[in-house]
Amino acid sequence: MAEIQLRNVGKRWGSFVGVQNFDLTIADREFLVLLGPSGCGKTTTMRMIAGLEDVTDGDILIDGQVVNDLEPKDRDVAMVFQSYALYPNMNVYENIRFPLKVRKVPEGEHDDRVRRASAMVELDDFLHRKPSELSGGQRQRVALARAIVREPNVFLMDEPLSNLDAKLRVSTRAQIKNLSHELAVTTIYVTHDQIEAMTLADRVVVMKHGVVQQVGSPTEIYDAPANTFVASFIGSPAMNLIDGKIENGTFAAQHTRIEGLALPDGPVTLGFRAEDASLSDSGQITAPIYTLELLGDATMISVRIGGALVSVKADKSFRAEIDDMVTISVPPEICHLFEAGSGERIGA
């Protein structure tokens, strides 16, 4: 059992605010992802939970106990770092075993626990090797095994895949997903990669400048982003966002007229997903092709509207040239609308 509560937690260094009013309960066995760009406060939040940073405001509770003043070693959390942080003079077996020695676990338990952890991340054939003899993916798996062997109440993972190449990231991500299911331990995972967040999380916390922008399941955040920042951060490609204005129920912008929007007149930002729109003989956007990208299963076509690039997915067999005119169908029911000034979502 490891429920974590953050009650209006904040972190400041002098006048600089790193995290502000972070208020959230993380359920026992939940896989929570903190997502946002560099400098948004996600790693600082994790380090406060771990005890590596002092809390300036608010309280952190683990299983109902305030842990603000507890040392990291007394919080029963295990952390996996981006840099692996392995001991180069020890082989894989000893690296995995090291937390058991530090915590004075009876030696009779060591071998069984080390081998159980190594089997979970498929390292049995590498236990005799030194870290320098391993690939980046294997080293990250050693770091995972070293966290697993502790059997902690909470796993904290700080961008563990960012040093891996694209193919290794996919396979290691699948391994972490499977491990989280198998271990059923409360996990907090920090990343700037929205694909990691969408594929791993039970819930995602999107952060910007130390402030939580939205908390929800990956589906909730994808389908109903709270503001234009979340809309532009989640999805590959990100949501198309077009600045324009409503005139008599019609959204108007360069190359664009979308009717049937029941909103008062005035400036708004309109958004839609590339996969929700389509090419058509008659549509709401008519513009020259800015670029084409063959994705294998589809062709991504982009047009420029004002200062924004707007993308739509077409069939993989679609053929055209840059500057050819295309017409894009954007039904009003697929559109998301945001306030022009604040960027906040309009309506449910």
mmCIF file of C-alpha atoms in Angstrom:
data_model
loop_
_atom_site.group_PDB
_atom_site.id
_atom_site.type_symbol
_atom_site.label_atom_id
_atom_site.label_comp_id
_atom_site.label_asym_id
_atom_site.label_seq_id
_atom_site.Cartn_x
_atom_site.Cartn_y
_atom_site.Cartn_z
ATOM 1 C CA MET A 1 0.000 0.000 0.000
ATOM 2 C CA ALA A 2 1.502 3.345 -1.059
ATOM 3 C CA GLU A 3 -0.844 6.239 -1.593
ATOM 4 C CA ILE A 4 0.999 9.519 -2.098
ATOM 5 C CA GLN A 5 -0.567 12.886 -1.378
ATOM 6 C CA LEU A 6 0.885 16.216 -2.442
ATOM 7 C CA ARG A 7 -0.912 18.994 -0.593
ATOM 8 C CA ASN A 8 -0.290 22.400 -2.188
ATOM 9 C CA VAL A 9 3.396 21.550 -2.567
ATOM 10 C CA GLY A 10 5.700 24.320 -3.747
ATOM 11 C CA LYS A 11 9.413 24.826 -4.321
ATOM 12 C CA ARG A 12 11.215 28.166 -4.523
ATOM 13 C CA TRP A 13 14.824 29.218 -4.776
ATOM 14 C CA GLY A 14 14.806 32.854 -3.714
ATOM 15 C CA SER A 15 12.397 34.625 -6.072
ATOM 16 C CA PHE A 16 12.435 31.785 -8.616
ATOM 17 C CA VAL A 17 9.395 29.504 -8.406
ATOM 18 C CA GLY A 18 10.118 25.924 -9.503
ATOM 19 C CA VAL A 19 6.795 24.313 -8.513
ATOM 20 C CA GLN A 20 3.608 26.056 -7.412
ATOM 21 C CA ASN A 21 0.528 24.740 -5.559
ATOM 22 C CA PHE A 22 0.909 21.122 -6.664
ATOM 23 C CA ASP A 23 -2.157 19.398 -5.198
ATOM 24 C CA LEU A 24 -2.773 15.762 -6.097
ATOM 25 C CA THR A 25 -3.451 12.314 -4.636
ATOM 26 C CA ILE A 26 -1.671 9.416 -6.358
ATOM 27 C CA ALA A 27 -3.526 6.182 -5.746
ATOM 28 C CA ASP A 28 -1.893 2.985 -4.529
ATOM 29 C CA ARG A 29 -0.408 1.052 -7.497
ATOM 30 C CA GLU A 30 -1.130 3.914 -9.910
ATOM 31 C CA PHE A 31 1.306 4.659 -12.746
ATOM 32 C CA LEU A 32 1.432 8.466 -12.864
ATOM 33 C CA VAL A 33 3.417 10.353 -15.507
ATOM 34 C CA LEU A 34 4.632 13.929 -14.997
ATOM 35 C CA LEU A 35 4.863 15.417 -18.492
ATOM 36 C CA GLY A 36 6.134 18.731 -19.755
ATOM 37 C CA PRO A 37 9.005 20.581 -21.429
ATOM 38 C CA SER A 38 12.405 21.115 -19.824
ATOM 39 C CA GLY A 39 12.218 23.430 -16.822
ATOM 40 C CA CYS A 40 8.502 22.863 -16.127
ATOM 41 C CA GLY A 41 9.083 21.494 -12.585
ATOM 42 C CA LYS A 42 8.411 17.794 -13.177
ATOM 43 C CA THR A 43 11.830 16.518 -12.006
ATOM 44 C CA THR A 44 11.795 18.940 -9.064
ATOM 45 C CA THR A 45 8.419 17.485 -8.013
ATOM 46 C CA MET A 46 9.818 13.959 -8.181
ATOM 47 C CA ARG A 47 12.953 14.945 -6.242
ATOM 48 C CA MET A 48 10.780 16.439 -3.480
ATOM 49 C CA ILE A 49 8.870 13.138 -3.235
ATOM 50 C CA ALA A 50 12.187 11.276 -3.047
ATOM 51 C CA GLY A 51 13.555 13.643 -0.385
ATOM 52 C CA LEU A 52 16.379 14.911 -2.619
ATOM 53 C CA GLU A 53 14.887 18.431 -2.551
ATOM 54 C CA ASP A 54 13.352 20.188 0.451
ATOM 55 C CA VAL A 55 9.730 21.295 0.195
ATOM 56 C CA THR A 56 9.257 25.074 0.461
ATOM 57 C CA ASP A 57 5.466 24.986 0.864
ATOM 58 C CA GLY A 58 2.881 22.315 1.598
ATOM 59 C CA ASP A 59 3.174 18.678 2.639
ATOM 60 C CA ILE A 60 4.018 15.335 1.048
ATOM 61 C CA LEU A 61 2.359 12.280 2.599
ATOM 62 C CA ILE A 62 3.135 8.631 1.907
ATOM 63 C CA ASP A 63 0.505 6.274 3.338
ATOM 64 C CA GLY A 64 -0.869 9.120 5.438
ATOM 65 C CA GLN A 65 2.493 10.029 7.018
ATOM 66 C CA VAL A 66 4.010 13.459 6.387
ATOM 67 C CA VAL A 67 7.503 12.772 5.019
ATOM 68 C CA ASN A 68 8.766 16.342 4.526
ATOM 69 C CA ASP A 69 11.500 15.857 7.141
ATOM 70 C CA LEU A 70 12.305 12.197 6.450
ATOM 71 C CA GLU A 71 15.638 11.291 4.858
ATOM 72 C CA PRO A 72 15.436 9.699 1.369
ATOM 73 C CA LYS A 73 16.518 6.315 2.798
ATOM 74 C CA ASP A 74 13.561 6.347 5.203
ATOM 75 C CA ARG A 75 10.864 6.970 2.558
ATOM 76 C CA ASP A 76 10.930 3.463 1.024
ATOM 77 C CA VAL A 77 11.214 4.768 -2.540
ATOM 78 C CA ALA A 78 13.527 3.522 -5.302
ATOM 79 C CA MET A 79 14.702 5.900 -8.017
ATOM 80 C CA VAL A 80 15.802 5.130 -11.578
ATOM 81 C CA PHE A 81 17.871 7.942 -13.091
ATOM 82 C CA GLN A 82 18.388 9.031 -16.673
ATOM 83 C CA SER A 83 22.151 8.515 -16.280
ATOM 84 C CA TYR A 84 21.866 4.884 -15.014
ATOM 85 C CA ALA A 85 24.256 5.724 -12.083
ATOM 86 C CA LEU A 86 25.926 2.288 -12.079
ATOM 87 C CA TYR A 87 29.155 1.435 -10.249
ATOM 88 C CA PRO A 88 31.775 0.824 -12.990
ATOM 89 C CA ASN A 89 33.995 -1.392 -10.793
ATOM 90 C CA MET A 90 31.152 -3.825 -9.973
ATOM 91 C CA ASN A 91 29.639 -6.412 -12.300
ATOM 92 C CA VAL A 92 25.918 -6.493 -13.033
ATOM 93 C CA TYR A 93 25.184 -8.933 -10.207
ATOM 94 C CA GLU A 94 26.912 -6.739 -7.609
ATOM 95 C CA ASN A 95 25.294 -3.564 -8.969
ATOM 96 C CA ILE A 96 21.848 -5.117 -8.548
ATOM 97 C CA ARG A 97 22.773 -6.504 -5.135
ATOM 98 C CA PHE A 98 24.210 -3.256 -3.766
ATOM 99 C CA PRO A 99 20.938 -1.786 -2.334
ATOM 100 C CA LEU A 100 20.426 -4.999 -0.325
ATOM 101 C CA LYS A 101 23.868 -4.628 1.276
ATOM 102 C CA VAL A 102 23.272 -0.957 2.080
ATOM 103 C CA ARG A 103 19.896 -1.718 3.678
ATOM 104 C CA LYS A 104 21.401 -4.650 5.620
ATOM 105 C CA VAL A 105 19.025 -7.225 4.145
ATOM 106 C CA PRO A 106 20.055 -10.706 5.440
ATOM 107 C CA GLU A 107 22.656 -12.172 3.070
ATOM 108 C CA GLY A 108 20.728 -15.399 2.700
ATOM 109 C CA GLU A 109 18.063 -13.486 0.733
ATOM 110 C CA HIS A 110 20.442 -11.710 -1.647
ATOM 111 C CA ASP A 111 20.954 -14.300 -4.378
ATOM 112 C CA ASP A 112 17.293 -15.170 -4.757
ATOM 113 C CA ARG A 113 16.227 -11.515 -4.917
ATOM 114 C CA VAL A 114 19.003 -10.511 -7.337
ATOM 115 C CA ARG A 115 18.188 -13.361 -9.716
ATOM 116 C CA ARG A 116 14.460 -12.694 -9.517
ATOM 117 C CA ALA A 117 15.022 -9.014 -10.388
ATOM 118 C CA SER A 118 17.480 -9.802 -13.196
ATOM 119 C CA ALA A 119 15.060 -12.330 -14.709
ATOM 120 C CA MET A 120 12.312 -9.693 -14.826
ATOM 121 C CA VAL A 121 14.471 -7.477 -17.075
ATOM 122 C CA GLU A 122 16.128 -10.346 -18.985
ATOM 123 C CA LEU A 123 19.673 -9.865 -17.659
ATOM 124 C CA ASP A 124 20.462 -13.434 -16.571
ATOM 125 C CA ASP A 125 23.136 -13.842 -19.260
ATOM 126 C CA PHE A 126 24.926 -10.610 -18.310
ATOM 127 C CA LEU A 127 25.324 -10.867 -14.526
ATOM 128 C CA HIS A 128 29.106 -11.376 -14.775
ATOM 129 C CA ARG A 129 29.710 -8.355 -17.034
ATOM 130 C CA LYS A 130 30.846 -4.863 -16.042
ATOM 131 C CA PRO A 131 28.719 -1.841 -17.083
ATOM 132 C CA SER A 132 31.353 -0.833 -19.658
ATOM 133 C CA GLU A 133 30.660 -4.107 -21.509
ATOM 134 C CA LEU A 134 26.930 -3.381 -21.845
ATOM 135 C CA SER A 135 24.846 -1.423 -24.331
ATOM 136 C CA GLY A 136 22.812 1.594 -23.201
ATOM 137 C CA GLY A 137 19.634 -0.455 -23.106
ATOM 138 C CA GLN A 138 21.268 -3.174 -21.006
ATOM 139 C CA ARG A 139 22.628 -0.590 -18.560
ATOM 140 C CA GLN A 140 19.170 0.915 -18.164
ATOM 141 C CA ARG A 141 17.803 -2.549 -17.421
ATOM 142 C CA VAL A 142 20.469 -2.977 -14.715
ATOM 143 C CA ALA A 143 19.262 0.309 -13.193
ATOM 144 C CA LEU A 144 15.685 -1.003 -13.306
ATOM 145 C CA ALA A 145 16.701 -4.308 -11.683
ATOM 146 C CA ARG A 146 18.549 -2.438 -8.936
ATOM 147 C CA ALA A 147 15.324 -0.561 -8.155
ATOM 148 C CA ILE A 148 13.197 -3.728 -8.346
ATOM 149 C CA VAL A 149 15.457 -5.701 -5.983
ATOM 150 C CA ARG A 150 14.663 -3.288 -3.163
ATOM 151 C CA GLU A 151 10.953 -4.142 -3.344
ATOM 152 C CA PRO A 152 10.064 -0.534 -2.474
ATOM 153 C CA ASN A 153 6.645 0.994 -1.869
ATOM 154 C CA VAL A 154 7.203 3.565 -4.641
ATOM 155 C CA PHE A 155 9.182 3.643 -7.898
ATOM 156 C CA LEU A 156 10.407 7.020 -9.130
ATOM 157 C CA MET A 157 11.688 7.108 -12.718
ATOM 158 C CA ASP A 158 13.383 10.254 -14.036
ATOM 159 C CA GLU A 159 13.442 10.186 -17.867
ATOM 160 C CA PRO A 160 14.883 6.656 -17.882
ATOM 161 C CA LEU A 161 14.654 6.235 -21.667
ATOM 162 C CA SER A 162 16.020 9.561 -22.888
ATOM 163 C CA ASN A 163 19.574 8.264 -23.451
ATOM 164 C CA LEU A 164 18.412 5.344 -25.608
ATOM 165 C CA ASP A 165 18.033 5.284 -29.380
ATOM 166 C CA ALA A 166 14.546 5.183 -30.908
ATOM 167 C CA LYS A 167 14.320 1.401 -31.329
ATOM 168 C CA LEU A 168 15.583 0.695 -27.800
ATOM 169 C CA ARG A 169 13.174 3.264 -26.382
ATOM 170 C CA VAL A 170 10.236 1.329 -27.845
ATOM 171 C CA SER A 171 11.367 -2.064 -26.504
ATOM 172 C CA THR A 172 12.375 -0.724 -23.070
ATOM 173 C CA ARG A 173 9.094 1.195 -22.809
ATOM 174 C CA ALA A 174 7.230 -2.060 -23.417
ATOM 175 C CA GLN A 175 9.323 -3.709 -20.707
ATOM 176 C CA ILE A 176 8.526 -0.939 -18.185
ATOM 177 C CA LYS A 177 4.811 -1.226 -19.053
ATOM 178 C CA ASN A 178 4.899 -4.972 -18.456
ATOM 179 C CA LEU A 179 6.936 -4.581 -15.250
ATOM 180 C CA SER A 180 4.486 -2.041 -13.817
ATOM 181 C CA HIS A 181 1.672 -4.529 -14.395
ATOM 182 C CA GLU A 182 3.680 -7.398 -12.863
ATOM 183 C CA LEU A 183 5.028 -5.518 -9.833
ATOM 184 C CA ALA A 184 1.845 -3.498 -9.084
ATOM 185 C CA VAL A 185 3.816 -0.782 -7.265
ATOM 186 C CA THR A 186 2.949 2.926 -7.187
ATOM 187 C CA THR A 187 5.108 4.529 -9.897
ATOM 188 C CA ILE A 188 5.841 8.156 -10.730
ATOM 189 C CA TYR A 189 7.515 8.625 -14.092
ATOM 190 C CA VAL A 190 8.985 11.881 -15.439
ATOM 191 C CA THR A 191 9.279 12.521 -19.176
ATOM 192 C CA HIS A 192 9.107 15.227 -21.836
ATOM 193 C CA ASP A 193 8.064 12.597 -24.396
ATOM 194 C CA GLN A 194 4.293 12.599 -24.847
ATOM 195 C CA ILE A 195 4.332 9.174 -26.547
ATOM 196 C CA GLU A 196 5.864 7.664 -23.385
ATOM 197 C CA ALA A 197 3.215 9.420 -21.315
ATOM 198 C CA MET A 198 0.335 8.247 -23.492
ATOM 199 C CA THR A 199 1.486 4.628 -23.638
ATOM 200 C CA LEU A 200 2.579 4.120 -20.012
ATOM 201 C CA ALA A 201 0.327 6.203 -17.783
ATOM 202 C CA ASP A 202 -2.837 5.500 -15.869
ATOM 203 C CA ARG A 203 -2.979 9.282 -15.435
ATOM 204 C CA VAL A 204 -0.893 12.111 -16.874
ATOM 205 C CA VAL A 205 -0.030 15.404 -15.179
ATOM 206 C CA VAL A 206 0.852 18.066 -17.771
ATOM 207 C CA MET A 207 3.037 20.850 -16.325
ATOM 208 C CA LYS A 208 4.242 24.244 -17.548
ATOM 209 C CA HIS A 209 6.387 26.750 -15.628
ATOM 210 C CA GLY A 210 5.877 24.818 -12.374
ATOM 211 C CA VAL A 211 2.079 24.874 -12.634
ATOM 212 C CA VAL A 212 -0.166 21.865 -13.306
ATOM 213 C CA GLN A 213 -2.124 22.472 -16.528
ATOM 214 C CA GLN A 214 -4.251 19.318 -16.586
ATOM 215 C CA VAL A 215 -4.568 15.944 -14.850
ATOM 216 C CA GLY A 216 -6.378 13.058 -16.507
ATOM 217 C CA SER A 217 -6.143 9.745 -18.278
ATOM 218 C CA PRO A 218 -4.238 9.776 -21.590
ATOM 219 C CA THR A 219 -7.575 9.540 -23.429
ATOM 220 C CA GLU A 220 -9.094 12.462 -21.490
ATOM 221 C CA ILE A 221 -6.102 14.700 -22.141
ATOM 222 C CA TYR A 222 -5.957 13.741 -25.824
ATOM 223 C CA ASP A 223 -9.693 14.107 -26.459
ATOM 224 C CA ALA A 224 -10.353 17.207 -24.335
ATOM 225 C CA PRO A 225 -7.191 19.274 -23.719
ATOM 226 C CA ALA A 226 -7.742 21.941 -21.061
ATOM 227 C CA ASN A 227 -5.929 24.676 -22.985
ATOM 228 C CA THR A 228 -3.873 25.370 -26.106
ATOM 229 C CA PHE A 229 -0.623 24.444 -24.320
ATOM 230 C CA VAL A 230 -1.877 20.917 -23.580
ATOM 231 C CA ALA A 231 -3.384 20.682 -27.079
ATOM 232 C CA SER A 232 -0.053 21.604 -28.657
ATOM 233 C CA PHE A 233 1.956 19.253 -26.406
ATOM 234 C CA ILE A 234 -0.108 16.058 -26.687
ATOM 235 C CA GLY A 235 -0.379 14.097 -29.919
ATOM 236 C CA SER A 236 1.882 13.251 -32.829
ATOM 237 C CA PRO A 237 1.417 15.467 -34.692
ATOM 238 C CA ALA A 238 0.152 17.968 -32.135
ATOM 239 C CA MET A 239 -3.341 19.360 -32.507
ATOM 240 C CA ASN A 240 -3.717 21.893 -35.331
ATOM 241 C CA LEU A 241 -4.405 25.344 -33.848
ATOM 242 C CA ILE A 242 -5.679 28.210 -35.991
ATOM 243 C CA ASP A 243 -6.238 31.771 -34.736
ATOM 244 C CA GLY A 244 -9.342 33.401 -36.183
ATOM 245 C CA LYS A 245 -12.697 34.841 -35.241
ATOM 246 C CA ILE A 246 -16.348 33.838 -34.998
ATOM 247 C CA GLU A 247 -18.757 35.803 -37.204
ATOM 248 C CA ASN A 248 -22.440 34.776 -37.058
ATOM 249 C CA GLY A 249 -21.629 31.203 -36.073
ATOM 250 C CA THR A 250 -18.852 30.825 -38.659
ATOM 251 C CA PHE A 251 -15.147 30.540 -37.870
ATOM 252 C CA ALA A 252 -13.099 32.613 -40.301
ATOM 253 C CA ALA A 253 -9.347 32.689 -40.873
ATOM 254 C CA GLN A 254 -7.016 32.769 -43.868
ATOM 255 C CA HIS A 255 -8.082 30.027 -46.362
ATOM 256 C CA THR A 256 -10.639 28.857 -43.752
ATOM 257 C CA ARG A 257 -14.413 29.059 -43.189
ATOM 258 C CA ILE A 258 -16.092 26.593 -40.799
ATOM 259 C CA GLU A 259 -19.843 27.044 -40.310
ATOM 260 C CA GLY A 260 -22.140 25.718 -37.604
ATOM 261 C CA LEU A 261 -20.313 26.878 -34.462
ATOM 262 C CA ALA A 262 -22.731 28.208 -31.824
ATOM 263 C CA LEU A 263 -20.478 30.816 -30.210
ATOM 264 C CA PRO A 264 -20.652 34.591 -29.664
ATOM 265 C CA ASP A 265 -18.792 36.720 -32.198
ATOM 266 C CA GLY A 266 -15.162 37.466 -31.412
ATOM 267 C CA PRO A 267 -11.611 36.100 -31.611
ATOM 268 C CA VAL A 268 -11.009 32.405 -30.834
ATOM 269 C CA THR A 269 -8.459 29.694 -31.463
ATOM 270 C CA LEU A 270 -9.825 26.647 -33.253
ATOM 271 C CA GLY A 271 -8.190 23.230 -32.986
ATOM 272 C CA PHE A 272 -8.601 19.837 -34.647
ATOM 273 C CA ARG A 273 -6.589 16.626 -34.931
ATOM 274 C CA ALA A 274 -4.933 15.664 -38.209
ATOM 275 C CA GLU A 275 -6.642 12.261 -38.198
ATOM 276 C CA ASP A 276 -10.113 13.784 -37.645
ATOM 277 C CA ALA A 277 -9.969 15.892 -40.836
ATOM 278 C CA SER A 278 -9.787 14.572 -44.399
ATOM 279 C CA LEU A 279 -9.111 15.617 -47.972
ATOM 280 C CA SER A 280 -12.287 16.343 -49.897
ATOM 281 C CA ASP A 281 -13.591 17.874 -53.117
ATOM 282 C CA SER A 282 -15.479 20.394 -51.006
ATOM 283 C CA GLY A 283 -14.309 21.440 -47.576
ATOM 284 C CA GLN A 284 -13.688 24.248 -45.122
ATOM 285 C CA ILE A 285 -9.990 24.873 -45.838
ATOM 286 C CA THR A 286 -8.534 25.425 -49.299
ATOM 287 C CA ALA A 287 -4.819 26.158 -49.450
ATOM 288 C CA PRO A 288 -1.608 25.218 -51.301
ATOM 289 C CA ILE A 289 0.405 22.249 -49.988
ATOM 290 C CA TYR A 290 3.339 23.407 -47.889
ATOM 291 C CA THR A 291 4.919 19.978 -47.383
ATOM 292 C CA LEU A 292 4.207 16.226 -47.727
ATOM 293 C CA GLU A 293 5.570 13.445 -45.535
ATOM 294 C CA LEU A 294 5.152 9.766 -46.339
ATOM 295 C CA LEU A 295 4.674 7.961 -43.007
ATOM 296 C CA GLY A 296 4.304 4.441 -44.386
ATOM 297 C CA ASP A 297 0.706 3.866 -43.350
ATOM 298 C CA ALA A 298 -0.425 7.362 -44.406
ATOM 299 C CA THR A 299 0.709 10.595 -46.047
ATOM 300 C CA MET A 300 0.850 13.702 -43.852
ATOM 301 C CA ILE A 301 -0.023 16.867 -45.757
ATOM 302 C CA SER A 302 0.616 20.311 -44.282
ATOM 303 C CA VAL A 303 -0.694 23.686 -45.382
ATOM 304 C CA ARG A 304 0.148 27.099 -43.952
ATOM 305 C CA ILE A 305 -2.652 29.172 -42.466
ATOM 306 C CA GLY A 306 -1.457 32.492 -41.142
ATOM 307 C CA GLY A 307 1.528 31.635 -38.960
ATOM 308 C CA ALA A 308 0.426 28.065 -38.303
ATOM 309 C CA LEU A 309 1.170 24.791 -40.058
ATOM 310 C CA VAL A 310 -2.008 22.724 -40.343
ATOM 311 C CA SER A 311 -1.713 18.984 -40.986
ATOM 312 C CA VAL A 312 -4.129 16.371 -42.269
ATOM 313 C CA LYS A 313 -3.644 12.638 -42.793
ATOM 314 C CA ALA A 314 -4.314 11.298 -46.274
ATOM 315 C CA ASP A 315 -4.153 7.810 -47.697
ATOM 316 C CA LYS A 316 -0.643 6.416 -48.228
ATOM 317 C CA SER A 317 -1.341 6.275 -51.976
ATOM 318 C CA PHE A 318 -2.042 10.034 -52.179
ATOM 319 C CA ARG A 319 0.266 11.793 -54.630
ATOM 320 C CA ALA A 320 0.707 15.537 -55.131
ATOM 321 C CA GLU A 321 3.378 18.230 -55.341
ATOM 322 C CA ILE A 322 4.243 21.144 -53.083
ATOM 323 C CA ASP A 323 2.102 24.199 -54.005
ATOM 324 C CA ASP A 324 -0.731 22.042 -55.411
ATOM 325 C CA MET A 325 -4.072 23.228 -54.028
ATOM 326 C CA VAL A 326 -5.920 20.902 -51.643
ATOM 327 C CA THR A 327 -9.277 21.131 -49.918
ATOM 328 C CA ILE A 328 -9.594 19.860 -46.336
ATOM 329 C CA SER A 329 -12.896 18.846 -44.772
ATOM 330 C CA VAL A 330 -13.164 19.911 -41.109
ATOM 331 C CA PRO A 331 -16.624 19.037 -39.753
ATOM 332 C CA PRO A 332 -17.657 21.428 -36.941
ATOM 333 C CA GLU A 333 -18.295 18.525 -34.526
ATOM 334 C CA ILE A 334 -14.569 17.579 -34.503
ATOM 335 C CA CYS A 335 -13.427 21.098 -33.638
ATOM 336 C CA HIS A 336 -12.029 22.201 -30.271
ATOM 337 C CA LEU A 337 -12.392 25.877 -29.360
ATOM 338 C CA PHE A 338 -10.171 27.914 -27.041
ATOM 339 C CA GLU A 339 -10.295 31.476 -25.715
ATOM 340 C CA ALA A 340 -8.072 33.720 -27.801
ATOM 341 C CA GLY A 341 -6.350 35.408 -24.853
ATOM 342 C CA SER A 342 -6.014 32.794 -22.112
ATOM 343 C CA GLY A 343 -5.962 29.728 -24.367
ATOM 344 C CA GLU A 344 -8.450 28.024 -22.008
ATOM 345 C CA ARG A 345 -10.877 25.503 -23.471
ATOM 346 C CA ILE A 346 -14.367 26.795 -24.291
ATOM 347 C CA GLY A 347 -17.193 24.479 -23.230
ATOM 348 C CA ALA A 348 -17.028 20.871 -22.069
#
